[in-house]
CSV table of C-alpha atoms and ligand atoms in Angstrom, one decimal:
chain,number,residue,atom,x,y,z
T,2,MET,CA,64.3,116.1,38.0
T,3,GLU,CA,67.3,114.4,39.6
T,4,ARG,CA,70.7,116.1,39.2
T,5,PHE,CA,74.2,114.7,39.4
T,6,TYR,CA,77.6,116.3,40.1
T,7,ILE,CA,80.8,114.5,39.3
T,8,GLU,CA,84.2,115.4,40.8
T,9,THR,CA,87.2,114.1,38.9
T,10,TRP,CA,90.7,113.6,40.2
T,11,GLY,CA,93.7,112.1,38.3
T,12,CYS,CA,94.6,111.3,34.8
T,13,GLN,CA,92.9,111.5,31.4
T,14,MET,CA,91.5,108.0,31.9
T,15,ASN,CA,89.6,109.2,34.9
T,16,GLU,CA,88.4,112.2,32.9
T,17,LEU,CA,87.1,110.0,30.2
T,18,ASP,CA,85.5,107.7,32.7
T,19,SER,CA,83.7,110.7,34.2
T,20,GLN,CA,82.5,111.6,30.7
T,21,ARG,CA,81.3,108.0,30.3
T,22,MET,CA,79.4,108.1,33.6
T,23,ALA,CA,77.8,111.4,32.8
T,24,GLY,CA,76.6,110.2,29.5
T,25,GLN,CA,75.0,107.1,30.9
T,26,LEU,CA,73.3,109.1,33.6
T,27,MET,CA,71.9,111.6,31.1
T,28,GLN,CA,70.6,108.6,29.1
T,29,GLN,CA,68.6,107.7,32.2
T,30,GLY,CA,67.2,111.2,32.3
T,31,LEU,CA,69.4,112.7,35.1
T,32,LEU,CA,70.7,116.2,34.5
T,33,PRO,CA,74.3,117.4,35.1
T,34,THR,CA,74.9,120.3,37.5
T,35,ARG,CA,78.0,122.3,38.4
T,36,GLU,CA,76.5,123.3,41.7
T,37,LEU,CA,77.1,120.9,44.5
T,38,LYS,CA,74.2,122.2,46.5
T,39,LEU,CA,71.8,121.3,43.6
T,40,ALA,CA,73.0,117.7,43.3
T,41,ASP,CA,70.9,114.7,44.3
T,42,LEU,CA,73.7,112.4,43.3
T,43,ILE,CA,77.5,113.0,43.8
T,44,LEU,CA,80.1,110.8,42.1
T,45,LEU,CA,83.6,111.1,43.4
T,46,ASN,CA,86.0,109.8,40.7
T,47,SER,CA,89.2,109.2,42.8
T,48,CYS,CA,92.9,109.0,42.0
T,49,SER,CA,95.3,106.8,43.9
T,50,VAL,CA,98.6,107.3,42.0
T,51,ARG,CA,100.2,109.2,44.9
T,52,GLU,CA,99.2,109.2,48.6
T,53,LYS,CA,98.2,112.9,48.5
T,54,ALA,CA,95.7,112.3,45.8
T,55,ALA,CA,94.2,109.4,47.7
T,56,GLN,CA,94.0,111.4,50.9
T,57,LYS,CA,92.3,114.2,49.0
T,58,SER,CA,89.5,111.9,47.9
T,59,TYR,CA,88.9,110.9,51.5
T,60,SER,CA,88.7,114.4,52.7
T,61,ARG,CA,86.2,115.2,49.9
T,62,LEU,CA,84.1,112.2,51.0
T,63,GLY,CA,84.1,113.7,54.5
T,64,GLU,CA,82.8,117.0,53.2
T,65,TYR,CA,80.1,115.2,51.2
T,66,ARG,CA,79.1,113.3,54.3
T,67,LEU,CA,78.3,116.6,56.0
T,68,LEU,CA,76.1,117.6,53.1
T,69,LYS,CA,74.2,114.3,53.5
T,70,ARG,CA,73.5,115.2,57.2
T,71,GLU,CA,71.4,118.1,55.8
T,72,ARG,CA,69.9,116.3,52.8
T,73,SER,CA,69.1,112.7,53.6
T,74,ASN,CA,68.1,111.8,50.1
T,75,LEU,CA,71.5,112.8,48.7
T,76,ARG,CA,73.3,109.8,47.2
T,77,ILE,CA,77.1,109.4,47.2
T,78,GLY,CA,79.0,107.2,44.8
T,79,PHE,CA,82.7,106.4,45.3
T,80,CYS,CA,84.3,105.7,42.0
T,81,GLY,CA,87.7,105.5,40.3
T,82,CYS,CA,91.1,104.1,41.4
T,83,VAL,CA,90.8,104.4,45.2
T,84,ALA,CA,87.3,102.9,45.0
T,85,GLN,CA,88.7,100.0,43.0
T,86,GLN,CA,91.5,99.5,45.4
T,87,GLU,CA,89.4,99.7,48.6
T,88,GLY,CA,86.4,97.8,47.3
T,89,GLU,CA,84.3,96.5,50.1
T,90,GLN,CA,86.3,98.2,52.8
T,91,ALA,CA,85.2,101.5,51.5
T,92,LEU,CA,81.6,100.6,52.0
T,93,ARG,CA,82.2,99.1,55.4
T,94,ARG,CA,84.2,102.0,56.7
T,95,ASN,CA,82.0,104.8,55.3
T,96,PRO,CA,78.3,104.3,56.1
T,97,ASP,CA,77.5,107.4,54.0
T,98,ILE,CA,78.7,105.9,50.7
T,99,ASP,CA,75.8,104.5,48.8
T,100,PHE,CA,77.8,102.6,46.2
T,101,VAL,CA,81.3,101.8,45.0
T,102,VAL,CA,82.1,101.6,41.3
T,103,GLY,CA,85.7,100.6,40.3
T,104,THR,CA,87.5,101.6,37.1
T,105,GLY,CA,86.5,98.3,35.3
T,106,ARG,CA,82.8,98.8,36.1
T,107,VAL,CA,82.2,102.3,34.6
T,108,GLY,CA,79.9,100.9,32.0
T,109,GLU,CA,77.5,99.6,34.7
T,110,ILE,CA,76.9,102.9,36.5
T,111,GLY,CA,73.3,103.0,35.2
T,112,SER,CA,72.3,99.7,36.7
T,113,VAL,CA,74.2,100.4,39.9
T,114,ILE,CA,72.2,103.5,40.4
T,115,GLU,CA,68.9,101.7,39.8
T,116,ARG,CA,69.9,99.1,42.4
T,117,SER,CA,70.9,101.9,44.7
T,118,ARG,CA,67.5,103.5,44.3
T,119,ARG,CA,65.9,100.3,45.5
T,120,GLY,CA,67.9,100.6,48.7
T,121,GLU,CA,70.8,98.3,47.9
T,122,ARG,CA,74.4,99.3,48.8
T,123,VAL,CA,76.1,98.2,45.6
T,124,LEU,CA,79.7,97.1,45.3
T,125,ALA,CA,80.9,97.0,41.7
T,126,VAL,CA,84.6,96.4,41.4
T,127,GLY,CA,87.0,94.1,39.6
T,128,PHE,CA,88.1,93.3,36.0
T,129,PRO,CA,87.6,92.8,33.1
T,130,GLU,CA,84.9,95.2,32.0
T,131,GLU,CA,82.1,92.9,30.8
T,132,ARG,CA,79.8,95.1,28.7
T,133,PRO,CA,80.7,96.5,25.3
T,134,TYR,CA,81.8,100.1,25.6
T,135,ASP,CA,79.1,102.3,24.2
T,136,PHE,CA,81.0,105.3,22.8
T,137,GLU,CA,77.8,107.0,21.8
T,138,ALA,CA,76.9,107.3,25.5
T,139,VAL,CA,79.8,109.6,26.5
T,140,SER,CA,79.1,113.1,27.5
T,141,ARG,CA,81.8,115.0,25.6
T,142,ASP,CA,80.3,118.4,25.3
T,143,THR,CA,82.3,120.1,28.0
T,144,VAL,CA,85.7,119.3,26.5
T,145,HIS,CA,87.7,120.6,23.6
T,146,LYS,CA,89.1,117.2,22.5
T,147,GLY,CA,87.8,113.7,21.9
T,148,MET,CA,89.4,111.0,24.0
T,149,VAL,CA,89.5,107.4,23.0
T,150,THR,CA,90.8,104.6,25.2
T,151,ILE,CA,92.7,102.1,23.0
T,152,ILE,CA,94.3,100.1,25.7
T,153,GLU,CA,93.1,99.6,29.3
T,154,GLY,CA,95.1,98.7,32.4
T,155,CYS,CA,98.8,97.9,32.5
T,156,ASP,CA,100.9,94.7,32.7
T,157,LYS,CA,104.2,96.5,33.5
T,158,ARG,CA,105.3,96.3,37.0
T,159,CYS,CA,107.2,99.5,37.6
T,160,THR,CA,108.0,99.0,41.3
T,161,PHE,CA,106.6,102.4,42.5
T,162,CYS,CA,103.3,102.2,40.6
T,163,VAL,CA,99.8,101.3,41.9
T,164,VAL,CA,98.2,101.6,38.5
T,165,PRO,CA,98.3,97.8,37.6
T,166,ASN,CA,96.2,97.2,40.7
T,167,THR,CA,93.8,100.0,40.2
T,168,ARG,CA,93.3,99.7,36.4
T,169,GLY,CA,93.8,96.0,36.1
T,170,PRO,CA,95.5,93.9,33.5
T,171,GLU,CA,96.2,95.1,30.0
T,172,ARG,CA,93.2,94.9,27.6
T,173,CYS,CA,93.4,96.2,24.0
T,174,ARG,CA,90.4,97.3,22.0
T,175,PRO,CA,90.0,96.0,18.4
T,176,LEU,CA,91.2,98.3,15.7
T,177,ALA,CA,87.8,98.3,13.9
T,178,GLU,CA,86.1,99.6,17.1
T,179,ILE,CA,88.7,102.3,17.6
T,180,LEU,CA,88.4,103.5,14.0
T,181,ARG,CA,84.6,103.7,14.4
T,182,GLU,CA,84.9,105.8,17.6
T,183,VAL,CA,87.5,108.1,16.0
T,184,GLU,CA,85.2,108.6,13.0
T,185,HIS,CA,82.3,109.3,15.4
T,186,LEU,CA,84.4,112.0,17.1
T,187,ILE,CA,85.4,113.6,13.8
T,188,GLU,CA,81.7,113.7,12.8
T,189,TYR,CA,80.9,115.2,16.3
T,190,GLY,CA,83.2,118.1,15.3
T,191,PHE,CA,86.3,117.4,17.2
T,192,VAL,CA,89.5,119.0,15.8
T,193,GLU,CA,91.7,116.9,18.1
T,194,VAL,CA,91.5,113.2,19.0
T,195,GLU,CA,93.6,111.8,21.8
T,196,LEU,CA,94.3,108.1,22.1
T,197,LEU,CA,94.6,106.9,25.7
T,198,GLY,CA,96.4,104.2,27.5
T,199,GLN,CA,98.8,103.7,30.4
T,200,THR,CA,101.2,102.3,27.8
T,201,VAL,CA,99.4,103.5,24.7
T,202,ASN,CA,102.1,102.3,22.3
T,203,HIS,CA,101.9,98.8,23.6
T,204,TRP,CA,98.6,98.4,21.8
T,205,ARG,CA,98.2,95.2,19.7
T,206,GLU,CA,95.2,94.0,17.7
T,207,PRO,CA,93.5,91.6,20.2
T,208,SER,CA,92.8,88.1,18.8
T,209,PRO,CA,93.9,88.7,15.2
T,210,PRO,CA,92.5,86.1,12.7
T,211,LEU,CA,94.5,82.9,12.4
T,212,GLY,CA,97.2,82.9,9.8
T,213,SER,CA,97.0,86.7,9.4
T,214,GLY,CA,100.7,87.1,9.9
T,215,ARG,CA,102.2,89.7,12.1
T,216,PRO,CA,99.6,91.1,14.5
T,217,LEU,CA,98.9,94.8,14.0
T,218,ASP,CA,100.7,97.1,16.4
T,219,PHE,CA,100.5,100.7,17.5
T,220,ALA,CA,102.4,101.9,14.4
T,221,ASP,CA,99.8,100.3,12.2
T,222,LEU,CA,97.1,101.8,14.3
T,223,LEU,CA,98.6,105.3,14.0
T,224,ASN,CA,98.9,104.8,10.2
T,225,GLU,CA,95.2,103.9,10.0
T,226,VAL,CA,93.8,106.5,12.4
T,227,ALA,CA,95.9,109.5,11.1
T,228,VAL,CA,94.5,109.2,7.6
T,229,LEU,CA,90.9,109.2,8.6
T,230,PRO,CA,89.3,112.1,6.6
T,231,GLY,CA,88.8,115.2,8.6
T,232,LEU,CA,91.1,114.4,11.5
T,233,LYS,CA,93.2,117.6,12.1
T,234,ARG,CA,95.1,116.7,15.2
T,235,LEU,CA,96.1,113.3,16.6
T,236,ARG,CA,97.7,112.9,20.0
T,237,PHE,CA,98.4,109.9,22.2
T,238,VAL,CA,99.4,109.4,25.9
T,239,THR,CA,101.3,107.8,27.5
T,240,SER,CA,104.0,106.2,25.5
T,241,TYR,CA,106.3,103.7,27.2
T,242,PRO,CA,109.9,104.4,26.1
T,243,ARG,CA,110.9,100.7,25.7
T,244,ASP,CA,107.9,100.0,23.5
T,245,PHE,CA,108.5,102.8,21.0
T,246,THR,CA,109.5,101.0,17.8
T,247,ASP,CA,111.1,102.4,14.6
T,248,GLY,CA,107.7,101.9,12.9
T,249,MET,CA,106.1,104.2,15.4
T,250,VAL,CA,108.9,106.8,14.9
T,251,ALA,CA,108.2,106.6,11.2
T,252,ALA,CA,104.4,107.1,11.8
T,253,VAL,CA,105.1,110.2,13.8
T,254,ALA,CA,107.4,111.4,11.0
T,255,GLY,CA,105.0,110.5,8.3
T,256,HIS,CA,101.7,112.2,9.4
T,257,ALA,CA,101.7,115.9,9.7
T,258,ASN,CA,98.5,115.7,11.8
T,259,ILE,CA,100.2,113.8,14.5
T,260,SER,CA,101.1,116.4,17.1
T,261,PRO,CA,104.8,117.0,17.2
T,262,TYR,CA,104.7,116.9,21.0
T,263,LEU,CA,105.1,113.5,22.8
T,264,HIS,CA,104.8,112.6,26.4
T,265,LEU,CA,107.6,110.1,27.1
T,266,PRO,CA,108.0,109.5,30.9
T,267,VAL,CA,111.6,108.8,31.8
T,268,GLN,CA,111.2,108.8,35.6
T,269,SER,CA,115.0,109.1,36.4
T,270,GLY,CA,118.3,110.0,34.8
T,271,SER,CA,120.2,107.3,36.7
T,272,ASN,CA,120.5,103.7,35.4
T,273,ARG,CA,120.8,102.4,38.9
T,274,VAL,CA,117.5,104.0,39.9
T,275,LEU,CA,115.8,103.0,36.6
T,276,ARG,CA,116.8,99.4,37.3
T,277,ARG,CA,115.3,99.6,40.8
T,278,MET,CA,112.2,101.1,39.3
T,279,GLY,CA,111.9,98.1,37.0
T,280,ARG,CA,111.5,100.4,33.9
T,281,GLY,CA,113.4,98.1,31.5
T,282,TYR,CA,115.5,100.7,29.7
T,283,THR,CA,118.7,102.7,30.3
T,284,VAL,CA,119.3,106.4,30.1
T,285,GLU,CA,121.4,105.8,27.0
T,286,GLU,CA,118.5,103.9,25.3
T,287,TYR,CA,116.1,106.7,26.2
T,288,LEU,CA,118.4,109.3,24.8
T,289,ALA,CA,118.8,107.3,21.6
T,290,LEU,CA,115.0,107.2,21.2
T,291,VAL,CA,114.8,110.9,21.7
T,292,ALA,CA,117.5,111.4,19.0
T,293,ARG,CA,115.7,109.1,16.6
T,294,LEU,CA,112.4,111.0,17.1
T,295,ARG,CA,114.0,114.4,16.7
T,296,ALA,CA,115.8,113.3,13.6
T,297,ALA,CA,112.6,112.0,12.1
T,298,ARG,CA,110.3,114.9,12.9
T,299,ASP,CA,111.3,118.6,12.7
T,300,GLY,CA,110.5,120.7,15.8
T,301,LEU,CA,109.4,117.7,17.9
T,302,ALA,CA,108.8,118.6,21.5
T,303,LEU,CA,108.9,116.2,24.4
T,304,SER,CA,107.4,116.2,27.9
T,305,THR,CA,108.2,113.7,30.6
T,306,ASP,CA,107.4,112.5,34.1
T,307,LEU,CA,110.1,112.3,36.8
T,308,ILE,CA,110.2,110.9,40.3
T,309,VAL,CA,112.6,112.3,42.8
T,310,GLY,CA,113.5,110.6,46.1
T,311,PHE,CA,112.9,107.1,45.0
T,312,PRO,CA,114.2,104.8,47.8
T,313,GLY,CA,118.0,104.6,47.5
T,314,GLU,CA,118.4,107.6,45.2
T,315,THR,CA,121.7,109.2,46.0
T,316,ASP,CA,122.9,112.8,45.3
T,317,GLU,CA,124.8,111.3,42.4
T,318,ASP,CA,121.7,109.6,41.0
T,319,PHE,CA,119.8,112.8,41.3
T,320,ARG,CA,122.6,114.8,39.6
T,321,ARG,CA,122.2,112.5,36.7
T,322,THR,CA,118.5,113.2,36.5
T,323,LEU,CA,119.2,117.0,36.4
T,324,GLU,CA,121.8,116.3,33.7
T,325,LEU,CA,119.2,114.5,31.7
T,326,VAL,CA,116.7,117.4,32.1
T,327,GLU,CA,119.4,119.7,30.8
T,328,THR,CA,120.4,117.4,27.9
T,329,VAL,CA,116.9,116.7,26.6
T,330,ARG,CA,115.4,120.1,27.1
T,331,PHE,CA,111.9,119.0,27.6
T,332,ALA,CA,109.1,121.4,26.8
T,333,SER,CA,107.4,120.3,30.0
T,334,VAL,CA,108.3,118.2,33.0
T,335,PHE,CA,105.9,116.7,35.5
T,336,ALA,CA,108.1,116.0,38.6
T,337,PHE,CA,106.8,114.2,41.6
T,338,LYS,CA,108.2,113.2,45.0
T,339,TYR,CA,108.2,109.5,45.4
T,340,SER,CA,105.1,108.4,47.3
T,341,PRO,CA,104.9,104.8,48.8
T,342,ARG,CA,101.9,103.0,47.5
T,343,PRO,CA,100.1,99.9,48.9
T,344,ASN,CA,100.9,96.6,47.2
T,345,THR,CA,103.8,97.8,45.2
T,346,ALA,CA,107.3,96.3,45.1
T,347,ALA,CA,109.0,99.5,46.2
T,348,ILE,CA,107.4,99.6,49.6
T,349,ARG,CA,109.3,96.5,50.4
T,350,LEU,CA,112.7,98.2,49.8
T,351,PRO,CA,114.7,98.5,53.0
T,352,ALA,CA,113.7,101.4,55.3
T,353,ALA,CA,117.4,102.5,55.3
T,354,ASP,CA,117.0,103.4,51.6
T,355,GLU,CA,114.3,106.0,52.4
T,356,VAL,CA,115.2,109.4,51.2
T,357,PRO,CA,114.5,112.0,53.9
T,358,ARG,CA,111.6,114.3,53.1
T,359,GLU,CA,113.6,117.5,53.2
T,360,VAL,CA,116.1,116.0,50.7
T,361,ALA,CA,113.3,114.9,48.3
T,362,ASP,CA,111.7,118.4,48.7
T,363,GLU,CA,115.0,120.1,47.8
T,364,ARG,CA,115.5,117.8,44.8
T,365,LEU,CA,112.0,118.5,43.5
T,366,GLN,CA,112.7,122.2,43.9
T,367,HIS,CA,115.9,121.9,42.0
T,368,VAL,CA,114.1,120.2,39.1
T,369,PHE,CA,111.5,122.9,39.0
T,370,THR,CA,114.1,125.7,39.0
T,371,ALA,CA,116.2,124.1,36.2
T,372,GLN,CA,113.2,123.3,34.1
T,373,SER,CA,111.5,126.6,34.3
T,374,VAL,CA,114.6,128.3,32.8
T,375,ILE,CA,114.6,125.7,29.9
T,376,GLN,CA,110.9,126.1,29.4
T,377,ARG,CA,111.0,129.9,29.3
T,378,GLU,CA,113.8,129.7,26.7
T,379,LEU,CA,112.0,127.2,24.5
T,380,ASN,CA,108.8,129.2,24.7
T,381,GLU,CA,110.7,132.4,23.8
T,382,GLU,CA,111.8,130.7,20.6
T,383,LEU,CA,108.2,130.5,19.6
T,384,VAL,CA,107.4,134.2,20.0
T,385,GLY,CA,106.5,136.2,16.9
T,386,ARG,CA,105.2,133.1,15.1
T,387,LYS,CA,101.7,132.2,13.9
T,388,PHE,CA,99.9,129.1,15.0
T,389,ASP,CA,96.6,127.4,14.5
T,390,LEU,CA,95.2,127.3,18.0
T,391,LEU,CA,92.6,124.9,19.4
T,392,VAL,CA,90.6,126.9,21.9
T,393,THR,CA,90.4,125.1,25.3
T,394,GLY,CA,88.2,127.6,27.1
T,395,TRP,CA,88.7,130.6,29.4
T,396,SER,CA,92.1,131.6,30.7
T,397,ARG,CA,92.8,132.5,34.3
T,398,ARG,CA,93.7,136.0,33.0
T,399,PRO,CA,90.6,138.2,33.0
T,400,GLY,CA,89.3,138.9,29.6
T,401,HIS,CA,91.4,136.2,28.0
T,402,GLN,CA,90.8,132.8,26.5
T,403,ALA,CA,93.4,130.0,26.1
T,404,GLY,CA,94.2,127.3,23.6
T,405,ARG,CA,96.8,124.8,22.5
T,406,THR,CA,99.0,125.0,19.4
T,407,ASP,CA,99.6,121.9,17.4
T,408,CYS,CA,102.8,121.6,19.3
T,409,HIS,CA,100.7,121.6,22.5
T,410,ARG,CA,101.8,124.9,23.9
T,411,ILE,CA,99.3,126.9,25.9
T,412,VAL,CA,98.6,130.4,24.5
T,413,HIS,CA,96.4,133.0,26.1
T,414,PHE,CA,94.8,135.7,24.0
T,415,PRO,CA,92.5,138.6,24.7
T,416,VAL,CA,88.9,138.0,23.7
T,417,GLU,CA,87.7,140.2,20.9
T,418,GLY,CA,83.9,140.4,20.6
T,419,GLU,CA,82.2,137.0,21.0
T,420,PRO,CA,84.2,134.5,23.0
T,421,LEU,CA,85.2,131.4,20.9
T,422,ARG,CA,83.8,128.1,21.8
T,423,ALA,CA,86.0,125.4,23.4
T,424,GLY,CA,87.0,123.0,20.6
T,425,ALA,CA,87.1,125.7,17.9
T,426,LEU,CA,90.2,126.3,15.8
T,427,THR,CA,91.5,129.9,15.5
T,428,ARG,CA,94.7,131.5,14.4
T,429,ILE,CA,97.0,133.5,16.6
T,430,ARG,CA,100.4,135.3,16.6
T,431,THR,CA,102.5,134.9,19.7
T,432,LEU,CA,103.7,138.0,21.4
T,433,ASP,CA,105.3,137.0,24.7
T,434,ALA,CA,106.6,133.9,26.5
T,435,TYR,CA,106.3,132.8,30.1
T,436,ASP,CA,107.5,129.6,31.8
T,437,HIS,CA,104.3,127.6,31.2
T,438,SER,CA,102.6,129.4,28.4
T,439,LEU,CA,102.6,132.2,25.8
T,440,LEU,CA,100.6,135.3,25.2
T,441,GLY,CA,99.2,135.9,21.7
T,442,GLU,CA,96.7,137.8,19.7
T,443,LEU,CA,94.1,136.7,17.2
T,444,VAL,CA,95.0,137.0,13.5
T,445,ASP,CA,93.1,136.2,10.4
T,446,GLY,CA,93.1,133.0,8.5
T,447,LEU,CA,93.7,129.4,9.4
T,448,ALA,CA,96.6,127.6,7.9
X,292,SAH,N1,101.6,104.8,32.5
X,292,SAH,C1,102.4,106.0,32.7
X,292,SAH,C2,102.3,106.5,34.1
X,292,SAH,C3,101.1,106.4,35.0
X,292,SAH,S1,101.3,107.2,36.5
X,292,SAH,C4,103.9,105.6,32.4
X,292,SAH,O1,104.2,104.7,31.8
X,292,SAH,O2,104.7,106.4,32.8
X,292,SAH,C5,101.7,108.9,36.1
X,292,SAH,C6,103.0,109.3,36.7
X,292,SAH,O3,102.9,109.4,38.1
X,292,SAH,C7,104.2,108.4,36.5
X,292,SAH,O4,104.8,108.6,35.2
X,292,SAH,C8,105.1,108.7,37.6
X,292,SAH,O5,106.0,109.7,37.3
X,292,SAH,C9,104.1,109.2,38.7
X,292,SAH,N2,104.0,108.2,39.7
X,292,SAH,C10,103.4,107.0,39.7
X,292,SAH,N3,103.5,106.4,40.8
X,292,SAH,C11,104.2,107.2,41.7
X,292,SAH,C12,104.6,107.2,43.1
X,292,SAH,N4,104.4,106.1,43.8
X,292,SAH,N5,105.2,108.2,43.6
X,292,SAH,C13,105.4,109.3,42.9
X,292,SAH,N6,105.1,109.5,41.6
X,292,SAH,C14,104.4,108.4,41.0
X,293,F3S,FE1,102.6,102.4,36.1
X,293,F3S,FE2,104.7,101.6,34.9
X,293,F3S,FE3,102.3,100.8,34.1
X,293,F3S,S1,104.3,103.7,35.7
X,293,F3S,S2,101.0,102.5,34.6
X,293,F3S,S3,103.3,100.3,36.0
X,293,F3S,S4,104.0,101.5,32.8
């Protein structure tokens, strides 16, 4: 029996792609393994969003190569965003790679492996994805939530971002297909469904029938999905601030099962930097959207992405970013140091604009320090309350499991008796707050 091992880096889209590849391999009779040394086939699903991540995938490839020295029948597949970007070069430069599968070719993994078995070194990259996406053939058993891609790729051109190159042009899936997949996930037993897209709220019904009036948009989609019987929690990532309409705000306000926790990447608190990033909104517009969302939905929490050290970012620009962090009081901030990426507009900015590494490091540290205080305070406000908790699995604390509240906070709780299965819903009372999570205890009765 052949066994496969998949290593996944990067975002939810890569996670879902790995689930899709695993499902197709299992259909072919291959078995999954968590033990590298038992694997006959290794798939490395790579991330290219920052240089560190891309480098990591190369160093992992190097380690896999050594394994291949000992086991000549081991096959190595290079997949994901770096694979898509490098294409043929990856095959040429790495004689130990057996095949390369880009992000738009995930649905072809089965035939790629068959060809590889016959001795061909297969290169499968490019867009668009040609085959219909078979959502039955996704291995979802290891995860607590069901993920559904509603929009692929990205047509925005944020000047720092490599994603439009690695994930291709924007493609929307038809509403009918999305609804069928969500229904399938509810039937499967998922409590939470997460809609995915690089700019998830830019979804439009592709090719609407002629004369049908206004094409359906993401607000309509939310209104259709949220009312599907049995759907307890609905989340979506990542929303693009400029594309967040009043209709979408109303949908978030109108459906209690839409999680009151939105990811809304702002990237910078300085209009000058936002302009150079090509984001298409101002800080004032972003704050106005935050205000509209908070007015519409009680207790709404927000998370964001920030980049520090973008070329030309001054102390004053950075001060504005810190100010924004203090003003909005995000429940969580993902802050990154700017990393120059191939074939993006920002790498052509003048070298004189480069922010010294020590300065960027210091700014990053500043954000973390400011944010951890805010997060701790926000988490403390949640102590002593009861929540329905979606169990995500084991916690790093010995003897504890962890889960997510409907407002997406992580809560650890001591296991009593039988551990709960990932994906189950339970009820907890929160006892203590930390920077990134809370501690709780199991109590009776779901809301
Ligand atoms: N589609 C999402 C983001 C995709 S990339 C959006 O609209 O925001 C995820 C995050 O990685 C980005 O929000 C950004 O903060 C960060 N990121 C992307 N490219 C980067 C780069 N070159 N250097 C540092 N961080 C980057
Ligand atoms: Fe990247 Fe901007 Fe698209 S951050 S994924 S180019 S919205």
